[in-house]
PDB file of C-alpha atoms and ligand atoms in Angstrom:
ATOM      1  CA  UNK A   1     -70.279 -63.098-147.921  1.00 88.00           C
ATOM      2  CA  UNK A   2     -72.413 -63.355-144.331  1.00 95.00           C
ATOM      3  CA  UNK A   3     -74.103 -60.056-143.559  1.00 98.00           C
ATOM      4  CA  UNK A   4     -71.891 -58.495-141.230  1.00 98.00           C
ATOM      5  CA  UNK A   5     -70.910 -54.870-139.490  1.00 98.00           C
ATOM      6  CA  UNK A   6     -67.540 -53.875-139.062  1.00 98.00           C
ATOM      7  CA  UNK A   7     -67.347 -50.317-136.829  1.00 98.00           C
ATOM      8  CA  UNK A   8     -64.287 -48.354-136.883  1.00 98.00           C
ATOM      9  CA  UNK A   9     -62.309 -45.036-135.773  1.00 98.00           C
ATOM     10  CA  UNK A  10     -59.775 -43.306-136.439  1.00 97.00           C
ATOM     11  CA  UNK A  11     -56.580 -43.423-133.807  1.00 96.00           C
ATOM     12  CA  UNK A  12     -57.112 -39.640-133.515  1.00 95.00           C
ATOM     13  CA  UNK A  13     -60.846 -40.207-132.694  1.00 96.00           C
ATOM     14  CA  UNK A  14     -61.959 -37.874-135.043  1.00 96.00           C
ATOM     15  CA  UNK A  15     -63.829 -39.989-137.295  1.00 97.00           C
ATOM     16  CA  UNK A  16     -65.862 -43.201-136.792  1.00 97.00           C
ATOM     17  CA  UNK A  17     -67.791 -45.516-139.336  1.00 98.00           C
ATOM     18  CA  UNK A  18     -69.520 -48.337-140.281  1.00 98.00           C
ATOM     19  CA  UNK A  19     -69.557 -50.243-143.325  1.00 98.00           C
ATOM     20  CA  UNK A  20     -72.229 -53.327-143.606  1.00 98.00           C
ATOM     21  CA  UNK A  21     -73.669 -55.882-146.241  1.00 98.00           C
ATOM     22  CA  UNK A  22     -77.261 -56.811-145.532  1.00 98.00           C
ATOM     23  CA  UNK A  23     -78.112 -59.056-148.533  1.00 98.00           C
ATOM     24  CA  UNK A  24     -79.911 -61.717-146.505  1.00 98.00           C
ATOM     25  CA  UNK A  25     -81.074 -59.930-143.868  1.00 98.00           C
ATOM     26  CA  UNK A  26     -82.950 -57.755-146.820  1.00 98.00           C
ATOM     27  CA  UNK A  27     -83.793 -60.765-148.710  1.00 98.00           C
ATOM     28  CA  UNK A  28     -85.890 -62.058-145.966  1.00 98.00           C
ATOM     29  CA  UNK A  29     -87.532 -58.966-144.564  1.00 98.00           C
ATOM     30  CA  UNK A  30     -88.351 -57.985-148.364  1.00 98.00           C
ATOM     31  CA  UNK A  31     -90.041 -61.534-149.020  1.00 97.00           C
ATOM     32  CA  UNK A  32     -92.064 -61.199-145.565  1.00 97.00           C
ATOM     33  CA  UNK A  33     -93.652 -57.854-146.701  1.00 97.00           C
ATOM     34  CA  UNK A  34     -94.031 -58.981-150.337  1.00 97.00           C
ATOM     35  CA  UNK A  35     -92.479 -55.442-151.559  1.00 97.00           C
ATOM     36  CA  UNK A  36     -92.417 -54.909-155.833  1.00 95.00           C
ATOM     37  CA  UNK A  37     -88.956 -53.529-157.217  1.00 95.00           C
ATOM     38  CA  UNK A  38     -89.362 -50.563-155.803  1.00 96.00           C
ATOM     39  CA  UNK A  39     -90.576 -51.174-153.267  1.00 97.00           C
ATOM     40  CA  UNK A  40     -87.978 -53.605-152.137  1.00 97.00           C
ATOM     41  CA  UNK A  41     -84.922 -50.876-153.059  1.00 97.00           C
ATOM     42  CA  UNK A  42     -86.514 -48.553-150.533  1.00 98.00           C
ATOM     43  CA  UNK A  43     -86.932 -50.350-147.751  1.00 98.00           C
ATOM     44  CA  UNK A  44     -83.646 -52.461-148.313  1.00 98.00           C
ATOM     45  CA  UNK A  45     -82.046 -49.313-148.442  1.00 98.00           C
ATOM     46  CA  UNK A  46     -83.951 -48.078-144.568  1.00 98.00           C
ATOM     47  CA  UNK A  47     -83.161 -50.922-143.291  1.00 98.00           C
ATOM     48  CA  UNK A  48     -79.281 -50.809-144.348  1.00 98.00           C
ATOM     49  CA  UNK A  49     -79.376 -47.398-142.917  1.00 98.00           C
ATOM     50  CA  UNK A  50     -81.230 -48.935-139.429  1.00 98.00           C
ATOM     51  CA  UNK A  51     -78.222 -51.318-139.056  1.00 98.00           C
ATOM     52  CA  UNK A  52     -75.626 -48.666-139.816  1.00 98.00           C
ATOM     53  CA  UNK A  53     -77.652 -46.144-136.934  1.00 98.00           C
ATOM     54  CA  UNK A  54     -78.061 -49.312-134.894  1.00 98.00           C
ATOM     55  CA  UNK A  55     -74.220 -49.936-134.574  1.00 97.00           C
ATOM     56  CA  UNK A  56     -73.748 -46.777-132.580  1.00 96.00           C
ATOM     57  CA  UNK A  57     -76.086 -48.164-129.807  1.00 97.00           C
ATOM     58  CA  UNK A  58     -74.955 -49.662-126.677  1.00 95.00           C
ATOM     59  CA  UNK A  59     -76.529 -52.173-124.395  1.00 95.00           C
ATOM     60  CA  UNK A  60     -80.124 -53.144-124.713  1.00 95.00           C
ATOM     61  CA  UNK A  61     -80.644 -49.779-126.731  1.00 96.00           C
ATOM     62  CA  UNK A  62     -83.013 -49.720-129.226  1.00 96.00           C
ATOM     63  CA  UNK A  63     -83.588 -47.712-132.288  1.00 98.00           C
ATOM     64  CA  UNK A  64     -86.899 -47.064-134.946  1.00 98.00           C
ATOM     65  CA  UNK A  65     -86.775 -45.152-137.716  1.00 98.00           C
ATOM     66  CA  UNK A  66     -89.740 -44.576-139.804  1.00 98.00           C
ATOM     67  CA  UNK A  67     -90.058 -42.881-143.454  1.00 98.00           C
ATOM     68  CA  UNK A  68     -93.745 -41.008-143.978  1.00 98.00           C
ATOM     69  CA  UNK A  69     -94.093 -39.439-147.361  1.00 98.00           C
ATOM     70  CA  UNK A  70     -96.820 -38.847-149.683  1.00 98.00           C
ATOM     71  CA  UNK A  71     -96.082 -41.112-152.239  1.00 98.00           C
ATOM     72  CA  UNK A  72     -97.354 -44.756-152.915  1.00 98.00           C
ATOM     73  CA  UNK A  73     -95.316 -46.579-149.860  1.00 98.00           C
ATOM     74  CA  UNK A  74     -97.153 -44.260-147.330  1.00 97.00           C
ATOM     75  CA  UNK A  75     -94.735 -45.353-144.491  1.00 97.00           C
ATOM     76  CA  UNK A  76     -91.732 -47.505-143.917  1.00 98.00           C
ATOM     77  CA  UNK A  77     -90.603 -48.650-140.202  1.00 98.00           C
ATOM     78  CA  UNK A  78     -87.186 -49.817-139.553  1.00 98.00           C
ATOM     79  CA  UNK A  79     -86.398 -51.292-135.807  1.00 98.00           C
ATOM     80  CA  UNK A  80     -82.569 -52.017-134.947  1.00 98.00           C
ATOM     81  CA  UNK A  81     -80.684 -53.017-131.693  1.00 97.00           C
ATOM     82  CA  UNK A  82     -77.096 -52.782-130.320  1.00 97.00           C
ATOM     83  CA  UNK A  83     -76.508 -56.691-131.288  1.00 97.00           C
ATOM     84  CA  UNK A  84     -77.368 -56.131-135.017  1.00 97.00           C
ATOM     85  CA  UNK A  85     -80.952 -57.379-135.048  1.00 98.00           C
ATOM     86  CA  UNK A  86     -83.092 -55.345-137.293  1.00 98.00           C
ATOM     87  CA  UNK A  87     -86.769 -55.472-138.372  1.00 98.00           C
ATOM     88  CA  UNK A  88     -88.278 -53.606-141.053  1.00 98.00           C
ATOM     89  CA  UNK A  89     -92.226 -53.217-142.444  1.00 98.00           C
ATOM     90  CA  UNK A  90     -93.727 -51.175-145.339  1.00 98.00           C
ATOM     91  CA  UNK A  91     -97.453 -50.215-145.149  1.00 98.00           C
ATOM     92  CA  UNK A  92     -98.133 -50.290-148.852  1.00 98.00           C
ATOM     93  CA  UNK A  93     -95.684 -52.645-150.416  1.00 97.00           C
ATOM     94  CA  UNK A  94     -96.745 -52.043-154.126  1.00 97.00           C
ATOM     95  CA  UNK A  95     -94.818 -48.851-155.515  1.00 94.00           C
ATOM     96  CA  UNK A  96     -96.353 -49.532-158.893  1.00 94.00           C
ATOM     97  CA  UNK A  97     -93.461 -47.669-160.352  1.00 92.00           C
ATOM     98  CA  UNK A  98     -91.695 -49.483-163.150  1.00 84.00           C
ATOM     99  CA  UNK A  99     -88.009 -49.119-163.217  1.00 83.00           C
ATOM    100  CA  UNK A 100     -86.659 -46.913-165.722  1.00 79.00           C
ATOM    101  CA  UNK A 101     -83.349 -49.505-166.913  1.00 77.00           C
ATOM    102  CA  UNK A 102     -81.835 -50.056-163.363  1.00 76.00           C
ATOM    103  CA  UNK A 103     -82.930 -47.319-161.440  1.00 88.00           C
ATOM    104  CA  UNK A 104     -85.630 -47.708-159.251  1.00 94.00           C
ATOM    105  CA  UNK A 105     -87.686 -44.393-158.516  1.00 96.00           C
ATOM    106  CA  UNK A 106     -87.159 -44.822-154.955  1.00 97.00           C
ATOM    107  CA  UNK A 107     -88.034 -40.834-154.285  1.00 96.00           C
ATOM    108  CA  UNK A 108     -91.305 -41.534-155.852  1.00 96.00           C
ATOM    109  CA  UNK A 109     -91.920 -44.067-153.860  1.00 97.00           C
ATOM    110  CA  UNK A 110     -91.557 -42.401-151.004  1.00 98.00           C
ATOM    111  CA  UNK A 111     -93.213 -39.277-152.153  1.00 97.00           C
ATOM    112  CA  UNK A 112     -91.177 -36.215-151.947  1.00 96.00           C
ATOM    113  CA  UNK A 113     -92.822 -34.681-149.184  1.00 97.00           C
ATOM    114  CA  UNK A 114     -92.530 -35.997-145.569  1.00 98.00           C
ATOM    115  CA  UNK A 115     -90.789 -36.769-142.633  1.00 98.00           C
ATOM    116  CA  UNK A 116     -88.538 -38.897-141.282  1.00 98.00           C
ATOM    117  CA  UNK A 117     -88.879 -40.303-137.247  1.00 98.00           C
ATOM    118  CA  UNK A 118     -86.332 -41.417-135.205  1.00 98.00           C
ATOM    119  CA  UNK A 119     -87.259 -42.882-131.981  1.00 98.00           C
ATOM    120  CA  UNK A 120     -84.979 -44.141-129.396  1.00 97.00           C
ATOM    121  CA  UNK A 121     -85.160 -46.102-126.157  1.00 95.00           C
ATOM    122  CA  UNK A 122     -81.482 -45.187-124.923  1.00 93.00           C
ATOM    123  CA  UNK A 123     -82.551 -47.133-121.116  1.00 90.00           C
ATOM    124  CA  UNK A 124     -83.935 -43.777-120.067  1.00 91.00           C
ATOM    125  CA  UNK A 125     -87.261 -42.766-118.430  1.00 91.00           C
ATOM    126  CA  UNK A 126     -88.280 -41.367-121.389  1.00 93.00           C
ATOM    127  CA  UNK A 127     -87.293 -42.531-124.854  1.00 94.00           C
ATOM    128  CA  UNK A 128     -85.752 -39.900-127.469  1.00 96.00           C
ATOM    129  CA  UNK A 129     -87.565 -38.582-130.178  1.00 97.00           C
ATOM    130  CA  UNK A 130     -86.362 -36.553-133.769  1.00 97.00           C
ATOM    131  CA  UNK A 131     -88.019 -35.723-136.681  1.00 97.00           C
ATOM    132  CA  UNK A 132     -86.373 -34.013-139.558  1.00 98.00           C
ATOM    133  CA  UNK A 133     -88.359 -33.131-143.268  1.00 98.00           C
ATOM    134  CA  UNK A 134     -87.614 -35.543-146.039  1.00 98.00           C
ATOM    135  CA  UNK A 135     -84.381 -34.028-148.269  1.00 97.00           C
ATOM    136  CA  UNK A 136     -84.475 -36.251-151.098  1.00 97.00           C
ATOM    137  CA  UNK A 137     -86.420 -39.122-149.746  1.00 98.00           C
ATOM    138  CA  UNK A 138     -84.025 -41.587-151.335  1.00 97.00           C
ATOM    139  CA  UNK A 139     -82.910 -42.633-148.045  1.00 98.00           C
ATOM    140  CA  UNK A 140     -79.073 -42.178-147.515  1.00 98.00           C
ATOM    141  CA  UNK A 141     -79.248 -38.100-147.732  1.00 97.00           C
ATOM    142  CA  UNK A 142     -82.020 -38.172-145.598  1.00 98.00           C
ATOM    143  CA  UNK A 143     -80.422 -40.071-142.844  1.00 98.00           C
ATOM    144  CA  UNK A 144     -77.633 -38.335-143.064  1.00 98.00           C
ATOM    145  CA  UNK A 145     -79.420 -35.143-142.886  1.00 98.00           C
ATOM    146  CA  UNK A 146     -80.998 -36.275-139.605  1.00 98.00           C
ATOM    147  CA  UNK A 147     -77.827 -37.323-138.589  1.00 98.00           C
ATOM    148  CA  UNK A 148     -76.005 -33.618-139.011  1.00 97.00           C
ATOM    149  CA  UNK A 149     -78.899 -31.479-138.443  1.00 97.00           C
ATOM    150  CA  UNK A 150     -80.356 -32.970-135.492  1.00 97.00           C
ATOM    151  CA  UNK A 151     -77.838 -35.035-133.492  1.00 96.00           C
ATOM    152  CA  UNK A 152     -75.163 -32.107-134.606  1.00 96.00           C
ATOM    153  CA  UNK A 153     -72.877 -35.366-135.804  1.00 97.00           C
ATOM    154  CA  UNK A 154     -71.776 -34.098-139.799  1.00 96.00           C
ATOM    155  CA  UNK A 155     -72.444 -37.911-141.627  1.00 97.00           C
ATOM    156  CA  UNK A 156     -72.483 -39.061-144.475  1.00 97.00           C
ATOM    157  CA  UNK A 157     -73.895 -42.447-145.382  1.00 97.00           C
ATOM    158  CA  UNK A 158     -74.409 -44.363-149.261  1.00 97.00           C
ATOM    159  CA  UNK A 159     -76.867 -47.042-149.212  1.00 98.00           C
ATOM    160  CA  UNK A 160     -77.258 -50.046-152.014  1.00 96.00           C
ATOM    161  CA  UNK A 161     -79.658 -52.249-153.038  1.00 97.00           C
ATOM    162  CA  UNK A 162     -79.167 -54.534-156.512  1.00 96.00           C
ATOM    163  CA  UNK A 163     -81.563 -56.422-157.585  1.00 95.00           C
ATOM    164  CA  UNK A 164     -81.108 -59.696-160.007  1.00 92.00           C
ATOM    165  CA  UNK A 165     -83.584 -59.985-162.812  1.00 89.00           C
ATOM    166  CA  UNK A 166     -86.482 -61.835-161.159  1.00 89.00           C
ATOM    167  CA  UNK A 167     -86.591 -58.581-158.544  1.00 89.00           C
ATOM    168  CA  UNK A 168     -84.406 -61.018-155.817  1.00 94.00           C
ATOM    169  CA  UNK A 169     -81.694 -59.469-153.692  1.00 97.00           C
ATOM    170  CA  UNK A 170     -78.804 -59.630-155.266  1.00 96.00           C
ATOM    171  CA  UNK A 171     -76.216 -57.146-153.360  1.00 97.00           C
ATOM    172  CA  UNK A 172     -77.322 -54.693-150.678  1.00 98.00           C
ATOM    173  CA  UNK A 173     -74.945 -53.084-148.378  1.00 98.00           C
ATOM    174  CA  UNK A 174     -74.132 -49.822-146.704  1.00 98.00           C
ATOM    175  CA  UNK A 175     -71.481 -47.429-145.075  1.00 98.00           C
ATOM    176  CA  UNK A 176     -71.962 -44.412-142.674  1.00 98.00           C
ATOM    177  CA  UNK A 177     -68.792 -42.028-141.750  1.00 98.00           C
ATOM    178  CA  UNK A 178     -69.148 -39.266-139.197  1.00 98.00           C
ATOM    179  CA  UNK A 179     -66.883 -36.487-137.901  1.00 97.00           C
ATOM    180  CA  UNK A 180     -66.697 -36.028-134.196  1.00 97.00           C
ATOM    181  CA  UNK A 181     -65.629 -32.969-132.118  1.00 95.00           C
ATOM    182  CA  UNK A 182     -63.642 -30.868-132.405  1.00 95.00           C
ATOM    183  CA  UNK A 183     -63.414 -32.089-136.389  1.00 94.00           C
ATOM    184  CA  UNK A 184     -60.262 -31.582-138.588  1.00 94.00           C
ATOM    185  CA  UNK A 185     -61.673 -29.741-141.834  1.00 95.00           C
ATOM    186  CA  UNK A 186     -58.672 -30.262-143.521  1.00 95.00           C
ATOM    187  CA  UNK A 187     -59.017 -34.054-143.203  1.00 95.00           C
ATOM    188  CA  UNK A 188     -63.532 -33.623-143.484  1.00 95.00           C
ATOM    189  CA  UNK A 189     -62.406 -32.227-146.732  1.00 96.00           C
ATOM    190  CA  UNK A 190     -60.038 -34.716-148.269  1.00 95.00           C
ATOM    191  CA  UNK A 191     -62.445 -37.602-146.830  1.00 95.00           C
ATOM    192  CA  UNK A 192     -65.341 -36.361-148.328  1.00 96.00           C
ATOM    193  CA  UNK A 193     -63.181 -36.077-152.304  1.00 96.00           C
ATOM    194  CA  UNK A 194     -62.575 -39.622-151.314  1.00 97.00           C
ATOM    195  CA  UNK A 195     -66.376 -40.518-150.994  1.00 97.00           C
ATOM    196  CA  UNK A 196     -67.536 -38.758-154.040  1.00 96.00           C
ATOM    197  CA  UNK A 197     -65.381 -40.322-156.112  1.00 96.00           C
ATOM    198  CA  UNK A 198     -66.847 -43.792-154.617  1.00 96.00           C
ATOM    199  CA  UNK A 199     -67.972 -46.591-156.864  1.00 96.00           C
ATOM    200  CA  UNK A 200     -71.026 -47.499-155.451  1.00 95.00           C
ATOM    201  CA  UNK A 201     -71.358 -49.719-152.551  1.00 95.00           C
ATOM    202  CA  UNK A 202     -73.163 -52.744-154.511  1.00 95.00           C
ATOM    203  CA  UNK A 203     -70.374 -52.493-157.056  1.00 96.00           C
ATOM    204  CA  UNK A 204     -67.424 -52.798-154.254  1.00 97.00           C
ATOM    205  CA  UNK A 205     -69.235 -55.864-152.330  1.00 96.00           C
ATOM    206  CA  UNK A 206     -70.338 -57.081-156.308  1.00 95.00           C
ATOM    207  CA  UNK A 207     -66.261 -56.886-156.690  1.00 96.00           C
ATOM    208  CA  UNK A 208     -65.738 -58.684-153.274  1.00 96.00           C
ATOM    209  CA  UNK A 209     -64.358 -55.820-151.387  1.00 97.00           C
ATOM    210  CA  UNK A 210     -65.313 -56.876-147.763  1.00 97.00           C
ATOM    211  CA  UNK A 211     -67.042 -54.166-145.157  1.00 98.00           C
ATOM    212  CA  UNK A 212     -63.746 -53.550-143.891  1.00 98.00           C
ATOM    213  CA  UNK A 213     -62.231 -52.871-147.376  1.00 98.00           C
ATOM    214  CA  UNK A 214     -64.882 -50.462-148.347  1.00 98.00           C
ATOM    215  CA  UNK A 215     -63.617 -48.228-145.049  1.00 98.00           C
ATOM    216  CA  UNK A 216     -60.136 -48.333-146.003  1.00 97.00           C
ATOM    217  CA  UNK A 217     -61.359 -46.993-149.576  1.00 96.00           C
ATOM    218  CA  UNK A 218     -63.370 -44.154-147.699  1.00 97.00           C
ATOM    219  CA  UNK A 219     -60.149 -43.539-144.992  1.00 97.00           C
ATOM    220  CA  UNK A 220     -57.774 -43.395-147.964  1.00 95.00           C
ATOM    221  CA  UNK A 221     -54.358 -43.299-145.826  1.00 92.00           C
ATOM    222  CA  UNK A 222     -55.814 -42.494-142.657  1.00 93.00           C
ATOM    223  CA  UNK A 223     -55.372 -45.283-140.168  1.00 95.00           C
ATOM    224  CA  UNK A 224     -58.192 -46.720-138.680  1.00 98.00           C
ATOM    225  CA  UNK A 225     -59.108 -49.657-135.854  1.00 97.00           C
ATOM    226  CA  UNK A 226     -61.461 -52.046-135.976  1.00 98.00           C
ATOM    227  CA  UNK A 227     -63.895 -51.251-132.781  1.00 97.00           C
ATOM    228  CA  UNK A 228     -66.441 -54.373-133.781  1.00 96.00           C
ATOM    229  CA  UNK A 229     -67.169 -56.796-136.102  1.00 97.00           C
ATOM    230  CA  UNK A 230     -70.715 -58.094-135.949  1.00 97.00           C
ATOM    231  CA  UNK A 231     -73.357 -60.548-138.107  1.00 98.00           C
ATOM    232  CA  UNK A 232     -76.557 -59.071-139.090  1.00 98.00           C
ATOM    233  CA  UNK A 233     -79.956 -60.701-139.241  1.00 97.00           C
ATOM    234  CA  UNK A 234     -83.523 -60.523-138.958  1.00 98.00           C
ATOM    235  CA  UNK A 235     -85.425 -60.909-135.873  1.00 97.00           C
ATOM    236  CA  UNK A 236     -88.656 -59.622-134.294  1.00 97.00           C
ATOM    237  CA  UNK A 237     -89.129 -59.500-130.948  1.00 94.00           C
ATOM    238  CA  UNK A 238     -93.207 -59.565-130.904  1.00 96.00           C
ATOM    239  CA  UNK A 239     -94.785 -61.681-128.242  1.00 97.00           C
ATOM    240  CA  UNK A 240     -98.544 -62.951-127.498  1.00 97.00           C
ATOM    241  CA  UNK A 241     -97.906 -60.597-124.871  1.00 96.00           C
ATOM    242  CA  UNK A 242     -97.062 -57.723-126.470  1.00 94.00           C
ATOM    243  CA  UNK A 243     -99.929 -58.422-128.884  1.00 95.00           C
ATOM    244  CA  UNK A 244    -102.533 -59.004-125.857  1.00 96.00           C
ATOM    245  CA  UNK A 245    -100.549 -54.985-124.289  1.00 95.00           C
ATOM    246  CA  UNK A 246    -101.855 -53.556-127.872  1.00 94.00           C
ATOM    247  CA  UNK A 247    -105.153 -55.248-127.355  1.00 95.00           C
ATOM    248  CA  UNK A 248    -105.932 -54.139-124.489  1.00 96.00           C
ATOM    249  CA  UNK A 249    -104.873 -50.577-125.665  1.00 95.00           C
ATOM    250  CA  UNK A 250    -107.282 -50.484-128.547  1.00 94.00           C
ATOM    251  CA  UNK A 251    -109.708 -50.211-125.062  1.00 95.00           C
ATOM    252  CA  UNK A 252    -113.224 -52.232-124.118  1.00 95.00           C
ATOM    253  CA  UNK A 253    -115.569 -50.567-126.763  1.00 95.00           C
ATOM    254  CA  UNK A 254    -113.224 -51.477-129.432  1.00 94.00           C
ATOM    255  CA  UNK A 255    -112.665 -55.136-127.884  1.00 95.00           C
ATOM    256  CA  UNK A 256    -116.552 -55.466-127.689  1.00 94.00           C
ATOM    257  CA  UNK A 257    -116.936 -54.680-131.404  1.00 94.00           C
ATOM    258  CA  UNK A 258    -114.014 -57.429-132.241  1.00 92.00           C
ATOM    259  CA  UNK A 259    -116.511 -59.885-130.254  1.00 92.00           C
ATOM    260  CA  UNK A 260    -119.472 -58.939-131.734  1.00 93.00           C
ATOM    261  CA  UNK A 261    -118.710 -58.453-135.381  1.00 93.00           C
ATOM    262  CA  UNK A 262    -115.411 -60.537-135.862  1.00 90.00           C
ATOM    263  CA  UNK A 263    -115.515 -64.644-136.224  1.00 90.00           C
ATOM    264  CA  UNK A 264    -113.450 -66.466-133.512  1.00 87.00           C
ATOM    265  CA  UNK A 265    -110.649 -66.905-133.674  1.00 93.00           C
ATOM    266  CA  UNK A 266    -109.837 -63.230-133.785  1.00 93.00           C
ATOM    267  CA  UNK A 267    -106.354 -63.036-135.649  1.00 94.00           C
ATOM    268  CA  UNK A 268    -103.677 -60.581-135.171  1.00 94.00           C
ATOM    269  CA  UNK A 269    -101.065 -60.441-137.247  1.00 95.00           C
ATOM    270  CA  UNK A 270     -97.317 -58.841-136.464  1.00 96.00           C
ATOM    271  CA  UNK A 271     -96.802 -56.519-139.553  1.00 96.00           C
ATOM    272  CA  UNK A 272     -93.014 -57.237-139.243  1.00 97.00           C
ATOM    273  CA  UNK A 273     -93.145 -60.905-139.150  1.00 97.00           C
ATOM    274  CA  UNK A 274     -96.550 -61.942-140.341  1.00 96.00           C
ATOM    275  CA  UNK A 275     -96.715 -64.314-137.258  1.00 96.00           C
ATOM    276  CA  UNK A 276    -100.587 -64.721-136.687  1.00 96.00           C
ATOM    277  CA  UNK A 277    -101.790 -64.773-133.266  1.00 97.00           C
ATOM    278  CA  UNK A 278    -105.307 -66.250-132.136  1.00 96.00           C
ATOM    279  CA  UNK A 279    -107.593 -64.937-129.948  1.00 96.00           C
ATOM    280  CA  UNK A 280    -111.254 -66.638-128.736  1.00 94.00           C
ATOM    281  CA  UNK A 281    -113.622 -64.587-127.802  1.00 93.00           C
ATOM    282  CA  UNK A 282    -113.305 -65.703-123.790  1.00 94.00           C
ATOM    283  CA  UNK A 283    -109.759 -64.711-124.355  1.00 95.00           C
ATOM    284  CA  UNK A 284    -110.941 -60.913-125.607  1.00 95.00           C
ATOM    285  CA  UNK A 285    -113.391 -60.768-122.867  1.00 94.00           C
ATOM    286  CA  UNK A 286    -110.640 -61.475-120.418  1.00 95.00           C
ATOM    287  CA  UNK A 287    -108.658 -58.885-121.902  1.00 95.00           C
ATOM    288  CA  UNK A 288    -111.405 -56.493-121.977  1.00 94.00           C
ATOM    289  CA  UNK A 289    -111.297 -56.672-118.110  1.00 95.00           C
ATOM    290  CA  UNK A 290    -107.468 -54.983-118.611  1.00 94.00           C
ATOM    291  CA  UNK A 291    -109.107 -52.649-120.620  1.00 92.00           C
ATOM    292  CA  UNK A 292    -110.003 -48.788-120.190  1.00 89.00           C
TER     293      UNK A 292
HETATM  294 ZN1   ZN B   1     -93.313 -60.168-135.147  1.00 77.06          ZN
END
């Protein structure tokens, strides 16, 4: 199956959600950063959840979401859009935790005590910014926490990531169901029985249920419409131009020490892509006239 979204609500417009399977788009991200087992389970999982959150964007909306604890990973950074592009980067891509059978000590990874971002660019002057306290730090509660708590949308999400024996992507997929005002307890109750009692996501897409399957399996006999149906993949939008912007940033001391200490050609690498960009020293110097 083609990574793919499928967004739906209910007729009554009292419940929307997104169901997704990300395998490839996870597979190449996860070989880009070079993640261990672990490793690759946690940020397969954040960037699941960054496609889910991404659906609900319009436009040229952007989203970020990063996950700072203080254990091994140190921090994870997601990046989705409205179209289903997603990015994702890990600053320490060893975990170093051996899996215990099939579990992967994603928590640990993550450390259990930290914070998750969310950062938005919603078209406005100024872009939107969150930050709840890590609840489990294995991802899907933690989003979903966010998601209640500080948007004031009750969610819940699952995320999956299964890995085949030589630590390659086998399955990884995700679903995220929210209740929207005024909300129907009656129904947040029986829809909530439903998603307890939910094999896990990597086991429905394992058993070829399709995004759109896995929703009817959450929605029970609820009736809901298909809204979108949309492919998923990588892609970074860095540019020589963005990387010359961060450059310039860093400001003129720092751009005088890359001259004097630093072999030409100066390379910068995007962390999300690993595209290496070259810089001469004439180059720098140029930019260091940009420069504060
Ligand atoms: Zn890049």
């Amino acid at each position: 199956m083609h990574d793919h979204l499928v967004r739906v609500v209910s007729p009554d417009g009292l419940f929307r959600a997104a169901a997704a399977v990300t395998t490839q788009l996870v597979a190449t991200i996860v070989e880009k950063q070079k993640t261990d087992f672990t490793a690759t389970v946690a940020l397969g999982r954040l960037l699941t959840g960054g496609a889910l959150l991404g659906c609900l964007l319009k436009g040229k909306q952007r989203l970020a979401l990063s996950v700072e604890g203080n254990g091994p990973l140190g921090k994870m950074s997601v990046e989705a859009d409205a179209k289903g592009r997603v990015r994702g980067t890990v600053r320490n891509p060893i975990a170093g935790l051996p899996p215990a059978g099939d579990h992967f000590d994603v928590a640990g990874a993550v450390g259990k005590a930290g914070f998750l971002h969310v950062w938005k660019d919603l078209g406005l002057k100024e872009p939107y910014q969150s930050m709840v306290q890590l609840q489990s730090s294995e991802i899907a509660e933690d989003l979903a926490w966010y998601l209640t708590s500080s948007e004031q949308v009750p969610s819940s999400l699952g995320l999956g990531v299964e890995l085949g024996r030589k630590g390659d992507i086998a399955i990884a997929g995700g679903f995220l169901v929210q209740s929207l005002p005024p909300g129907d307890p009656e129904k947040i109750d029986a829809l909530t029985e439903r998603i307890k009692v939910l094999p896990p996501t990597t086991s429905m897409l394992g058993d070829g249920l399709t995004p759109t399957e896995i929703l009817a399996q959450i929605f029970g006999s609820e009736d809901f419409h298909v809204q979108q149906e949309m492919p998923l993949s990588f892609s970074c939008p860095c540019s020589r131009e963005q990387i010359e912007l961060m450059l310039i940033d860093l400001g003129r001391k720092e751009l005088l020490l890359l001259i004097e200490e630093e072999p030409q050609p100066v390379e910068v690498v995007c962390e999300y892509c690993r595209t290496a960009y070259e810089f001469n020293h004439e180059q720098i110097s140029e930019l260091m006239k940009r420069a504060r």
